XYZ file of N, CA and C in Angstrom:
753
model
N 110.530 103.051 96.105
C 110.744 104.067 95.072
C 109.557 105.029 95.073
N 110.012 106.265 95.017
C 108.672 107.011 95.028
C 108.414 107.675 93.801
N 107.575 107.213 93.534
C 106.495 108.402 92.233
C 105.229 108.974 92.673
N 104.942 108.906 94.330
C 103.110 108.950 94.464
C 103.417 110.437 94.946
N 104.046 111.445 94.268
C 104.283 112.768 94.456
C 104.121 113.993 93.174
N 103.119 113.864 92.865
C 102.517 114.575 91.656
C 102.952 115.799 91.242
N 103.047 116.857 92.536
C 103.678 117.794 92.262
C 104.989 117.524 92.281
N 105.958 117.271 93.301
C 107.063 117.111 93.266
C 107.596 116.095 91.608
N 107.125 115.415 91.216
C 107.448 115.106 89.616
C 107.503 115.442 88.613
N 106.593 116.814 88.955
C 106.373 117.969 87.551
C 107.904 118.277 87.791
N 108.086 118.577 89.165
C 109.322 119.984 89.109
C 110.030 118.760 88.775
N 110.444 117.968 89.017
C 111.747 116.953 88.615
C 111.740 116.604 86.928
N 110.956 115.070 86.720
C 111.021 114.239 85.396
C 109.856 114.816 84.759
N 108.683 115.877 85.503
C 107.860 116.378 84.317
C 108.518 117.362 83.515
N 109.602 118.161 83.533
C 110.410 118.968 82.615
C 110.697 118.324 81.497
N 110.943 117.339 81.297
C 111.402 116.221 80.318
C 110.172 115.614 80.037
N 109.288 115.154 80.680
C 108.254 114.482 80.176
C 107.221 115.282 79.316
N 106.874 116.704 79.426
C 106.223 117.661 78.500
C 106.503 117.444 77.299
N 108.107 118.036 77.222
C 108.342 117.681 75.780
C 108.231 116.767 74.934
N 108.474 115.650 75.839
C 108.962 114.357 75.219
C 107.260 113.878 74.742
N 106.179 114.137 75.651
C 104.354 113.631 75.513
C 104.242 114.562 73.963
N 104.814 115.515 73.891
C 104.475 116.396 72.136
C 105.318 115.989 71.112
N 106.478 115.310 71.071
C 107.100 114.640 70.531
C 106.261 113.289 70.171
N 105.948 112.477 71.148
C 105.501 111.358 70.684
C 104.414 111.328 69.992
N 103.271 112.370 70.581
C 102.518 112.464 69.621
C 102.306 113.302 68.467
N 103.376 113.452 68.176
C 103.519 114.233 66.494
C 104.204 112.794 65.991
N 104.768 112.024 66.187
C 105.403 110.655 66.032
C 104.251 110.093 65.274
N 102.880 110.180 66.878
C 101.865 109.136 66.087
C 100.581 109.752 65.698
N 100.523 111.238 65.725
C 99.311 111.331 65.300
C 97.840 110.668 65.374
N 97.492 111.189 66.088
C 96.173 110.497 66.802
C 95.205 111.214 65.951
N 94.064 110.860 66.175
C 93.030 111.782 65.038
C 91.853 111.377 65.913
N 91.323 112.849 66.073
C 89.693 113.229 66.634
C 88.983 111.984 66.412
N 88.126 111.425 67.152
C 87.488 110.064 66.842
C 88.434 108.505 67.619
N 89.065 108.692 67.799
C 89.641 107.773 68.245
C 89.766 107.034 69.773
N 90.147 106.425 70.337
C 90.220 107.011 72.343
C 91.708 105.779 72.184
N 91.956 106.730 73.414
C 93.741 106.256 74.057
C 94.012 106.174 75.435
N 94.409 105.188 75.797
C 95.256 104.710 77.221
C 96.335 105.288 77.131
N 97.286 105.979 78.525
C 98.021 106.543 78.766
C 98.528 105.476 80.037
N 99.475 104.568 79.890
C 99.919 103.732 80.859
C 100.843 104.080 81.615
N 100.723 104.252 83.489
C 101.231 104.885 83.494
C 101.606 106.133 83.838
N 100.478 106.394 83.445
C 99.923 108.020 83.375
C 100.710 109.468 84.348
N 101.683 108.549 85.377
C 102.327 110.143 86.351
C 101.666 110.730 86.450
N 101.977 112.265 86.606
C 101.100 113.252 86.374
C 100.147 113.757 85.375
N 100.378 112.933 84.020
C 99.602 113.474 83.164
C 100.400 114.092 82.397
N 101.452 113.828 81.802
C 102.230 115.231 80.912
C 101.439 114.448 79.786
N 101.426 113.232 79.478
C 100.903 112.668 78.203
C 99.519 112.848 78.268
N 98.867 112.109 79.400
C 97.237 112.533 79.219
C 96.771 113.540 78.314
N 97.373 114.903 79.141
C 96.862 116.469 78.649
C 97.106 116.406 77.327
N 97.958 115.842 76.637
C 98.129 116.305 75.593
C 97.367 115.447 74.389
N 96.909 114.124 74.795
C 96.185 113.704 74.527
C 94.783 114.040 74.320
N 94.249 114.595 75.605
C 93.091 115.135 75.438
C 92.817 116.408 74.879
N 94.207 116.766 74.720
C 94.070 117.928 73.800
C 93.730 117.896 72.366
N 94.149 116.854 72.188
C 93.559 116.145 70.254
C 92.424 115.672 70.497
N 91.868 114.432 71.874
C 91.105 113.624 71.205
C 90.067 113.880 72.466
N 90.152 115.016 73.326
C 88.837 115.055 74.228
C 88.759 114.541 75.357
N 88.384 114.720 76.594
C 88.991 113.878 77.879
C 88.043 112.973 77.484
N 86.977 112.613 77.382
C 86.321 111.577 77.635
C 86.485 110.329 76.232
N 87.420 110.761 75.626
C 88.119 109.140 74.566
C 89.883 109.422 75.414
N 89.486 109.362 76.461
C 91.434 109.477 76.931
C 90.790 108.447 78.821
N 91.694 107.636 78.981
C 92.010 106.677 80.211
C 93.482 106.912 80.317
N 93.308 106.926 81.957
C 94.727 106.567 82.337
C 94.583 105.843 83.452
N 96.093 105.278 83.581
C 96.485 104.221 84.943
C 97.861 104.819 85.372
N 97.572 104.644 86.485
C 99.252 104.649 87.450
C 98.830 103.650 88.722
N 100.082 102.919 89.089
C 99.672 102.159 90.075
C 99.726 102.986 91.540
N 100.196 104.302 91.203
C 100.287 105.314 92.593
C 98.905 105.822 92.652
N 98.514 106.042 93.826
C 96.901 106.946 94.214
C 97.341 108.234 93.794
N 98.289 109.006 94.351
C 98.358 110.288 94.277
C 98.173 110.709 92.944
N 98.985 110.173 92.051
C 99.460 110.803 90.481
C 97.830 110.954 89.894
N 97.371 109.791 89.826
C 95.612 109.453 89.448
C 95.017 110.024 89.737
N 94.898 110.421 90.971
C 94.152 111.749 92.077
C 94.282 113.045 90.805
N 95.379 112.848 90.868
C 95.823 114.291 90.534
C 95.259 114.735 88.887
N 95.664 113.842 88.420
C 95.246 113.632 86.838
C 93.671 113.980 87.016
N 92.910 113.388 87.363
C 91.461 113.546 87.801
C 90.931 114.724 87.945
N 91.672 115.600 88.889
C 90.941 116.962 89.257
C 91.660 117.848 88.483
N 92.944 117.958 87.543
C 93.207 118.449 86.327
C 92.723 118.379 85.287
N 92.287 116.910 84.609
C 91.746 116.393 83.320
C 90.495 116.067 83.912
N 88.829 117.070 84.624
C 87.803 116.482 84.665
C 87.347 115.699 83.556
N 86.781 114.544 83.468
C 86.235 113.813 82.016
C 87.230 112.436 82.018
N 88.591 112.703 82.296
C 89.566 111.558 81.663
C 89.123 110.678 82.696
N 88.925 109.402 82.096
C 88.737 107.924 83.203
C 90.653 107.596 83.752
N 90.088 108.007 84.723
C 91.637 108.040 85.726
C 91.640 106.315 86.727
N 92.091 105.622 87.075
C 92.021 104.677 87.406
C 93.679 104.318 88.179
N 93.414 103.712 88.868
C 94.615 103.254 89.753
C 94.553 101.648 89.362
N 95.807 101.505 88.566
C 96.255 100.186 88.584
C 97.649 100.423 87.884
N 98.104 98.795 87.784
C 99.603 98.525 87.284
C 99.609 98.258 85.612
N 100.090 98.082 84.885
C 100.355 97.844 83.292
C 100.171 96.319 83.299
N 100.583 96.023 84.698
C 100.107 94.008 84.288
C 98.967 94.044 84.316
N 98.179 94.788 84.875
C 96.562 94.554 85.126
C 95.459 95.296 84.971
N 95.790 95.864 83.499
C 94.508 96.823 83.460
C 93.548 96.287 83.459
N 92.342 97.608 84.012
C 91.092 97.565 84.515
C 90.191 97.466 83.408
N 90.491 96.987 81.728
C 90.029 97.489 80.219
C 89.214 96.092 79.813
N 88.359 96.363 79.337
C 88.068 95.187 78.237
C 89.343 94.846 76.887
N 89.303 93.803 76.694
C 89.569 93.520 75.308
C 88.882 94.937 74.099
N 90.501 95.112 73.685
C 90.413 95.965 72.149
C 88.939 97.184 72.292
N 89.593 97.953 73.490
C 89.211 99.078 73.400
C 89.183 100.665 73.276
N 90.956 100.246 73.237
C 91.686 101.531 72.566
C 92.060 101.358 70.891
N 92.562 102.442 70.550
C 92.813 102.963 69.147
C 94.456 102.905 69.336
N 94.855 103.485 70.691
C 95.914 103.557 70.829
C 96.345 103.396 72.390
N 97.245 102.634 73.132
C 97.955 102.466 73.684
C 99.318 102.829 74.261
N 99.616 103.799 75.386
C 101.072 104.353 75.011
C 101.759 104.293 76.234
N 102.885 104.117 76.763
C 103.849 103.899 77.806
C 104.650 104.721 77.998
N 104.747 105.977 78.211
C 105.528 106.979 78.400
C 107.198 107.171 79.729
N 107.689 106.464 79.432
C 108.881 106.196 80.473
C 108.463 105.537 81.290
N 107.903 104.388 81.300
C 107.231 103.616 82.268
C 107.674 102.317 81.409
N 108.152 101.713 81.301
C 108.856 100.302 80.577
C 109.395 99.486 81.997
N 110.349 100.447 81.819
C 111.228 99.877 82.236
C 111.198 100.071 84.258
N 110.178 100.587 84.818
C 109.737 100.229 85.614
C 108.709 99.345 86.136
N 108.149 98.501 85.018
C 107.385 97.554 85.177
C 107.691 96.748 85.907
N 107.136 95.490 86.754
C 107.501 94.601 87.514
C 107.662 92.881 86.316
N 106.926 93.128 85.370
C 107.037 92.728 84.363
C 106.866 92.956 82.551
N 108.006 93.665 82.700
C 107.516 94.500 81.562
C 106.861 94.086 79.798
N 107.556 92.971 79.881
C 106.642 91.873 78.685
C 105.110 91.749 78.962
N 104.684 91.659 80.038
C 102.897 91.407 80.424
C 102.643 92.587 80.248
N 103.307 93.375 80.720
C 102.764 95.166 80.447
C 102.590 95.352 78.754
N 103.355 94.823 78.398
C 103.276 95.449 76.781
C 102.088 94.359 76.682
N 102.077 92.861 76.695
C 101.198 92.462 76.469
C 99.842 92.606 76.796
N 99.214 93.606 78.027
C 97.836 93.898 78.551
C 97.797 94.653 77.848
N 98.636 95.919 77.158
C 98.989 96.788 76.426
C 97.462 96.731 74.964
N 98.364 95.267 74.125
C 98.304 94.766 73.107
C 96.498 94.165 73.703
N 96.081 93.619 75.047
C 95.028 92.989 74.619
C 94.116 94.211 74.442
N 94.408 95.070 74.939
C 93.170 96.198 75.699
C 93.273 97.181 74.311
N 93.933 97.081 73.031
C 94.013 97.490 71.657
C 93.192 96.921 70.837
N 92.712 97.872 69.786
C 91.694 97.343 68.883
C 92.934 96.748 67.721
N 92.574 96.017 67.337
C 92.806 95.522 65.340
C 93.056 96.835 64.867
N 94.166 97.058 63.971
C 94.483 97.982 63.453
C 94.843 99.338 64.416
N 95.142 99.282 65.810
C 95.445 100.056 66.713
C 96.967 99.990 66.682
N 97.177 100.980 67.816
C 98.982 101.370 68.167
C 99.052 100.741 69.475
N 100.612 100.160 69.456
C 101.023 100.649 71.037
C 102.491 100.849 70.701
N 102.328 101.668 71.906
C 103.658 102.217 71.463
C 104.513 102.791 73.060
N 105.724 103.049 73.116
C 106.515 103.140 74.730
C 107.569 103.685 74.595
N 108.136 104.525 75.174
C 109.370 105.029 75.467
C 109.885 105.082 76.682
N 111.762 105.030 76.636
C 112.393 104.622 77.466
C 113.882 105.540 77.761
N 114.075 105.807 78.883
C 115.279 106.892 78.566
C 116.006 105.706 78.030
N 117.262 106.242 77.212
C 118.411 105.905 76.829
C 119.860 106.018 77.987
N 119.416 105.131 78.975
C 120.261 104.649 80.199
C 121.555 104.324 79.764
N 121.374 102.965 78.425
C 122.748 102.473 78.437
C 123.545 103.237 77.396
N 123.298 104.022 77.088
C 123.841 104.877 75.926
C 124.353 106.319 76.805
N 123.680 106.410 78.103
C 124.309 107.862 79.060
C 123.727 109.300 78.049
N 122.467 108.580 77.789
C 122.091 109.493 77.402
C 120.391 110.151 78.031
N 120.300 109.843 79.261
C 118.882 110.207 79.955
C 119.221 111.728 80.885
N 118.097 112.173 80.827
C 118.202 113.242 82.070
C 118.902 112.991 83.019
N 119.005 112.109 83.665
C 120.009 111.605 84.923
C 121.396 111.251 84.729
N 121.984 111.261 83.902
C 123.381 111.281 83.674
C 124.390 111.619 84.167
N 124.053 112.781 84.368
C 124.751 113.891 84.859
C 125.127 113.361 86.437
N 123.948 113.380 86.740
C 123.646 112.986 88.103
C 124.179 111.225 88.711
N 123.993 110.181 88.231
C 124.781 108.863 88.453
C 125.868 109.310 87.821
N 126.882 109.469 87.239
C 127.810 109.934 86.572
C 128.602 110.003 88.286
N 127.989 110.887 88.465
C 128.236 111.881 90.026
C 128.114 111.040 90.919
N 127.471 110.308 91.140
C 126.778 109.297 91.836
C 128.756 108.379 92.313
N 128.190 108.046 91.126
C 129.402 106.634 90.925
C 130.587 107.002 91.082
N 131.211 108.351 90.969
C 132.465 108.540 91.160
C 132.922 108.704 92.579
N 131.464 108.616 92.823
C 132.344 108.862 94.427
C 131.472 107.329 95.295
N 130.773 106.565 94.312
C 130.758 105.388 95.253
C 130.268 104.206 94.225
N 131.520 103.847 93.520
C 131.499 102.834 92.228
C 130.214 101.847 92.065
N 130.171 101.298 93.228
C 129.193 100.447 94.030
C 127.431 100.594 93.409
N 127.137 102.080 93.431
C 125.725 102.619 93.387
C 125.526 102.130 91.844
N 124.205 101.354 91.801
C 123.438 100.727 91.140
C 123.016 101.629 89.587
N 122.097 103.051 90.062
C 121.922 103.737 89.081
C 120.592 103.144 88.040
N 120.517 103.433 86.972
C 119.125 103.168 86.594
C 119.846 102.118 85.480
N 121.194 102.294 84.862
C 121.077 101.895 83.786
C 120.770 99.891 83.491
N 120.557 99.169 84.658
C 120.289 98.132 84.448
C 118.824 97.911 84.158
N 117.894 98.757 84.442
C 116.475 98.598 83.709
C 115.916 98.178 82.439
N 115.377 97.130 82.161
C 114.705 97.320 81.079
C 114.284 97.821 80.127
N 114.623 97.377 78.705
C 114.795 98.633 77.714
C 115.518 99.780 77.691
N 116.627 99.783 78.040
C 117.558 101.010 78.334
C 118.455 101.084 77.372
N 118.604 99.582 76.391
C 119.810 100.083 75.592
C 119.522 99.900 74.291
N 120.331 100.300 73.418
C 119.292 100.015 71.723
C 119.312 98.989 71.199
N 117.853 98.866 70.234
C 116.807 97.577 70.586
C 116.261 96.633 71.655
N 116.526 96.834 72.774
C 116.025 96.210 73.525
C 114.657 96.728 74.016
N 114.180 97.705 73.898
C 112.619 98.184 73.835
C 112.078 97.465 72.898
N 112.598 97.413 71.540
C 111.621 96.737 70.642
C 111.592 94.985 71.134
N 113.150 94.381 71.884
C 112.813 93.000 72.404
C 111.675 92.766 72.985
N 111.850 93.682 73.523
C 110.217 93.501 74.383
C 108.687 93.323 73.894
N 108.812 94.317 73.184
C 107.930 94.559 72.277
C 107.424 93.084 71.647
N 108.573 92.339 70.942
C 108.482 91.054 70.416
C 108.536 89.900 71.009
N 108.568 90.213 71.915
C 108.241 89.047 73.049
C 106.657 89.269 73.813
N 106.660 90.031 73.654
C 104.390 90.765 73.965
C 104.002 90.098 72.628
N 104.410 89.821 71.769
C 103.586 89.540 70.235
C 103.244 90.568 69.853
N 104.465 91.514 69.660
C 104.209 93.476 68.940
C 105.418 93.193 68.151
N 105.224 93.028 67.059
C 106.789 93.306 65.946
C 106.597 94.742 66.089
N 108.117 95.464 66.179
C 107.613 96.569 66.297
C 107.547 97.126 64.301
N 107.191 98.382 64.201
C 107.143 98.983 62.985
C 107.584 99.946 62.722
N 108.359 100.696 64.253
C 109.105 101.450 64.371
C 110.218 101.244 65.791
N 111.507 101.481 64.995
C 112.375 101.185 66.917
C 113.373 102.620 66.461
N 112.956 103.748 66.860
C 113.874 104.917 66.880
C 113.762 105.657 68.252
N 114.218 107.138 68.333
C 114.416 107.598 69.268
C 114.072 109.184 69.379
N 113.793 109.351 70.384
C 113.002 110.888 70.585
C 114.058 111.685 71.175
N 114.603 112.765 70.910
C 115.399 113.965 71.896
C 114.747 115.041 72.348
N 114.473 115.475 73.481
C 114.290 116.712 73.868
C 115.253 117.471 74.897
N 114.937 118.670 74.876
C 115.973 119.538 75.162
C 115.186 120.292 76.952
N 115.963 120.495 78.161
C 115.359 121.579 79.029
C 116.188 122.331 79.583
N 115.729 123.561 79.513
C 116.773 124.476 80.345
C 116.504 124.598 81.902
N 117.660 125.072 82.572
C 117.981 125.294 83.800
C 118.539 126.636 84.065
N 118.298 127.838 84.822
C 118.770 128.885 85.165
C 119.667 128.500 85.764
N 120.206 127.680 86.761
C 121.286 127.703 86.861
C 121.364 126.432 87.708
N 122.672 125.875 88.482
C 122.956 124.496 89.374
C 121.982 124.034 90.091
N 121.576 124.980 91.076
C 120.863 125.353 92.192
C 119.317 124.776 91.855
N 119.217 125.088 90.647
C 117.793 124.877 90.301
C 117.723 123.792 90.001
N 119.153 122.957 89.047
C 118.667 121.708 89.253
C 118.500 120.611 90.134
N 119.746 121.188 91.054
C 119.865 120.632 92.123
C 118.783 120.026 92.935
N 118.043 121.312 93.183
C 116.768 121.068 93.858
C 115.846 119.776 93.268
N 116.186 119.805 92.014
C 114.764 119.008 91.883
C 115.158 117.177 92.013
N 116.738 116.973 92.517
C 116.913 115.942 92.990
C 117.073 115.584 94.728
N 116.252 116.845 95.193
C 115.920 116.758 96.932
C 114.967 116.258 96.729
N 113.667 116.360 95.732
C 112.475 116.593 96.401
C 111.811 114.443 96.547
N 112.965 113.902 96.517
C 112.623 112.261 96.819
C 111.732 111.480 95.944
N 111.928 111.907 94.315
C 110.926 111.373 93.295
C 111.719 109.976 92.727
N 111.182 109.403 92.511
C 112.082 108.105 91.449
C 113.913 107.452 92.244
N 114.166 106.673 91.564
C 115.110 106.174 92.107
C 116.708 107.334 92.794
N 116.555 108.359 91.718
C 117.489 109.294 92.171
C 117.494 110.009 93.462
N 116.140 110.439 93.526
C 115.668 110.737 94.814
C 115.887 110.041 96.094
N 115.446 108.391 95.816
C 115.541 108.087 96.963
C 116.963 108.040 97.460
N 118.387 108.296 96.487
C 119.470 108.188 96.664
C 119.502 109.110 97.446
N 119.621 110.385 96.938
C 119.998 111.579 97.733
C 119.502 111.548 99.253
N 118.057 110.618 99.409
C 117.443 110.738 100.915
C 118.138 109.920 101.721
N 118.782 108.812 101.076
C 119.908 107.981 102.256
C 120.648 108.619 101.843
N 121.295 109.689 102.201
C 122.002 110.301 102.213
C 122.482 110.744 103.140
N 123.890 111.378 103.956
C 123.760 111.776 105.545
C 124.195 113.053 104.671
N 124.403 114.205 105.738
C 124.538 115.410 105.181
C 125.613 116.000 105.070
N 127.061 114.883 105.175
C 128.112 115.372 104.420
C 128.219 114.744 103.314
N 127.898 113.543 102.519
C 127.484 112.989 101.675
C 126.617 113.331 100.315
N 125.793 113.537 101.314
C 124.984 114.779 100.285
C 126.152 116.003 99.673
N 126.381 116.563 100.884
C 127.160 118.032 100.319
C 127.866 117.403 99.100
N 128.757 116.269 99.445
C 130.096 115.761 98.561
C 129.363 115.629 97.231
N 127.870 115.207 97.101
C 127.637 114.464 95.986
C 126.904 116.175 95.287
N 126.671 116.811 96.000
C 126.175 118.095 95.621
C 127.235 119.076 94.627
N 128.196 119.169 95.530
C 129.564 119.644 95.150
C 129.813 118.937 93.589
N 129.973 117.756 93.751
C 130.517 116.729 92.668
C 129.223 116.955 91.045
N 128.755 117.145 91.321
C 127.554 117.319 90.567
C 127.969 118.715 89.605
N 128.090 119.520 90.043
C 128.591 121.236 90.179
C 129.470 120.891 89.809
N 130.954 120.511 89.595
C 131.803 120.220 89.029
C 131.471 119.772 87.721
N 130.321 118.851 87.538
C 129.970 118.334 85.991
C 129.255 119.240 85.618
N 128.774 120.216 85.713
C 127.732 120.664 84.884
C 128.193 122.132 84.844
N 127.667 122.656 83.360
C 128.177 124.409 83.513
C 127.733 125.061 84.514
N 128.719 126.459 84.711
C 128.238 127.270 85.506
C 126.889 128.401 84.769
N 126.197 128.955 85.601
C 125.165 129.956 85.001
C 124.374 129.033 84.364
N 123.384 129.501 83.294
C 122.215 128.612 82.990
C 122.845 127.577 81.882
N 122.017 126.767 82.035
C 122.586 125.421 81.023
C 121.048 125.109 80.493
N 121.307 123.854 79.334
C 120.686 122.937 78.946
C 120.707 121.842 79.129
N 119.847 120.762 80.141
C 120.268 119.584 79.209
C 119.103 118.779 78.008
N 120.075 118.057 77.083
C 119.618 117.018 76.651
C 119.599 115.333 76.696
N 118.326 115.521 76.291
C 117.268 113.645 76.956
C 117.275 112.903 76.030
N 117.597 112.050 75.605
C 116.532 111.122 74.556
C 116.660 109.660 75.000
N 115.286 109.566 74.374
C 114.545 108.367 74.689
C 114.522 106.952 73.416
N 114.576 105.792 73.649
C 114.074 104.718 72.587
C 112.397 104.653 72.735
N 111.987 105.044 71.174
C 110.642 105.003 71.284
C 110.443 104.145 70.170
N 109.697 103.226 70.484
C 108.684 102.148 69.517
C 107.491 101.974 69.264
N 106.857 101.556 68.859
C 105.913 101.537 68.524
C 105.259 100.001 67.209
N 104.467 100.065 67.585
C 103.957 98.264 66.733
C 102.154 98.378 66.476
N 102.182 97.601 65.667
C 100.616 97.682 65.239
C 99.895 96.546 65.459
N 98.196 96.481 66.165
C 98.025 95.489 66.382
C 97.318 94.724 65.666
């Protein structure tokens, strides 16, 4: 699966992830003085916005990809950028304020230890908190797209068996880390598209599981699933809408 493509992720799932990093944190309100882990981290749509409240140097991030970290680094000089997985942060015990998982759940290899390194590397009276597209509800950015997928090959897997995908099951998790949550709701954001073409593109460029679909792909296959796609979606510019299960628990 590829995510170690920094740029190529902006143009794809960072359209959705902007919004969704200002959403969450109007959710939780962070306050000057504080410092926060960004688990996870991609490109940084959450970082930046983080360090936009609380300063690069009270802001860490992790991704287990080199590239994304790289990248975060020479964008956010100051932020402690680090390459690792959510099972294994690089943190002492209870040294964030806040803790956050930004569409990264449900790609964990174990996503209960993730929430739980989550929870150790949090102070007393800290957050953690995670969001997850809304897979089993057909309600994620990719919809459109497996929708398309599946009609023309029943068979294809698609995302929606992931972890935390359907409602309450983010907060299961949560309570199985030893996080009751204190909140289990959901975030929507909205992105526009000038037109097919444009979105099209941003499922060539081989990011995340969709990507790698389209790359086994042969190139009448592709066309078919290209075509089929274009059939679901308006003509001329569109919108779509995302939303996510977001939780959050106190430690």
């Amino acid at each position: 699966m590829a995510f170690d493509v920094a740029a190529d992720y902006d143009r794809f799932m960072g359209r959705f992830a902007v919004p969704l990093a200002r959403r969450t944190l109007a959710a939780l309100g962070p306050r000057p003085g504080q410092r926060a882990l960004d688990v996870g981290c991609g490109s940084g749509a959450l970082t930046a916005e983080l360090v936009g409240v609380l300063g690069a140097p009270a802001v860490a991030a992790v991704d287990p990809a080199p590239e994304p970290v790289a990248a975060v680094a020479r964008r956010l000089p100051g932020v402690d950028a680090r390459v690792a997985a959510a099972e294994f942060l690089p943190h002492d015990d209870e040294t964030f304020d806040l803790s956050v998982a930004q569409l990264v759940v449900h790609f964990m290899a174990d996503p209960v230890g993730g929430l739980r390194e989550m929870r150790r590397v949090t102070r007393p009276g800290g957050r953690v908190a995670a969001s997850v597209w809304d897979f089993g509800g057909q309600r994620s950015p990719l919809t459109t797209f497996w929708t398309a997928v599946r009609s023309l090959d029943p068979a294809a897997r698609g995302e929606s068996g992931r972890a935390g995908r359907g409602q309450g099951e983010l907060a299961d998790l949560f309570r199985g880390a030893g996080l009751p949550p204190d909140l289990d709701d959901e975030l929507t954001v909205e992105v526009g598209y000038d037109s097919f073409d444009a979105w099209w593109e941003s499922y060539t460029l081989g990011v995340g599981p969709a990507g790698d679909h389209v790359a086994r792909l042969g190139p009448s296959a592709r066309e078919s699933l290209r075509r089929r796609c274009a059939e679901l979606l308006p003509r001329g510019a569109f919108t779509v809408e995302a939303t996510a299960w977001f939780v959050t628990a106190p430690r």
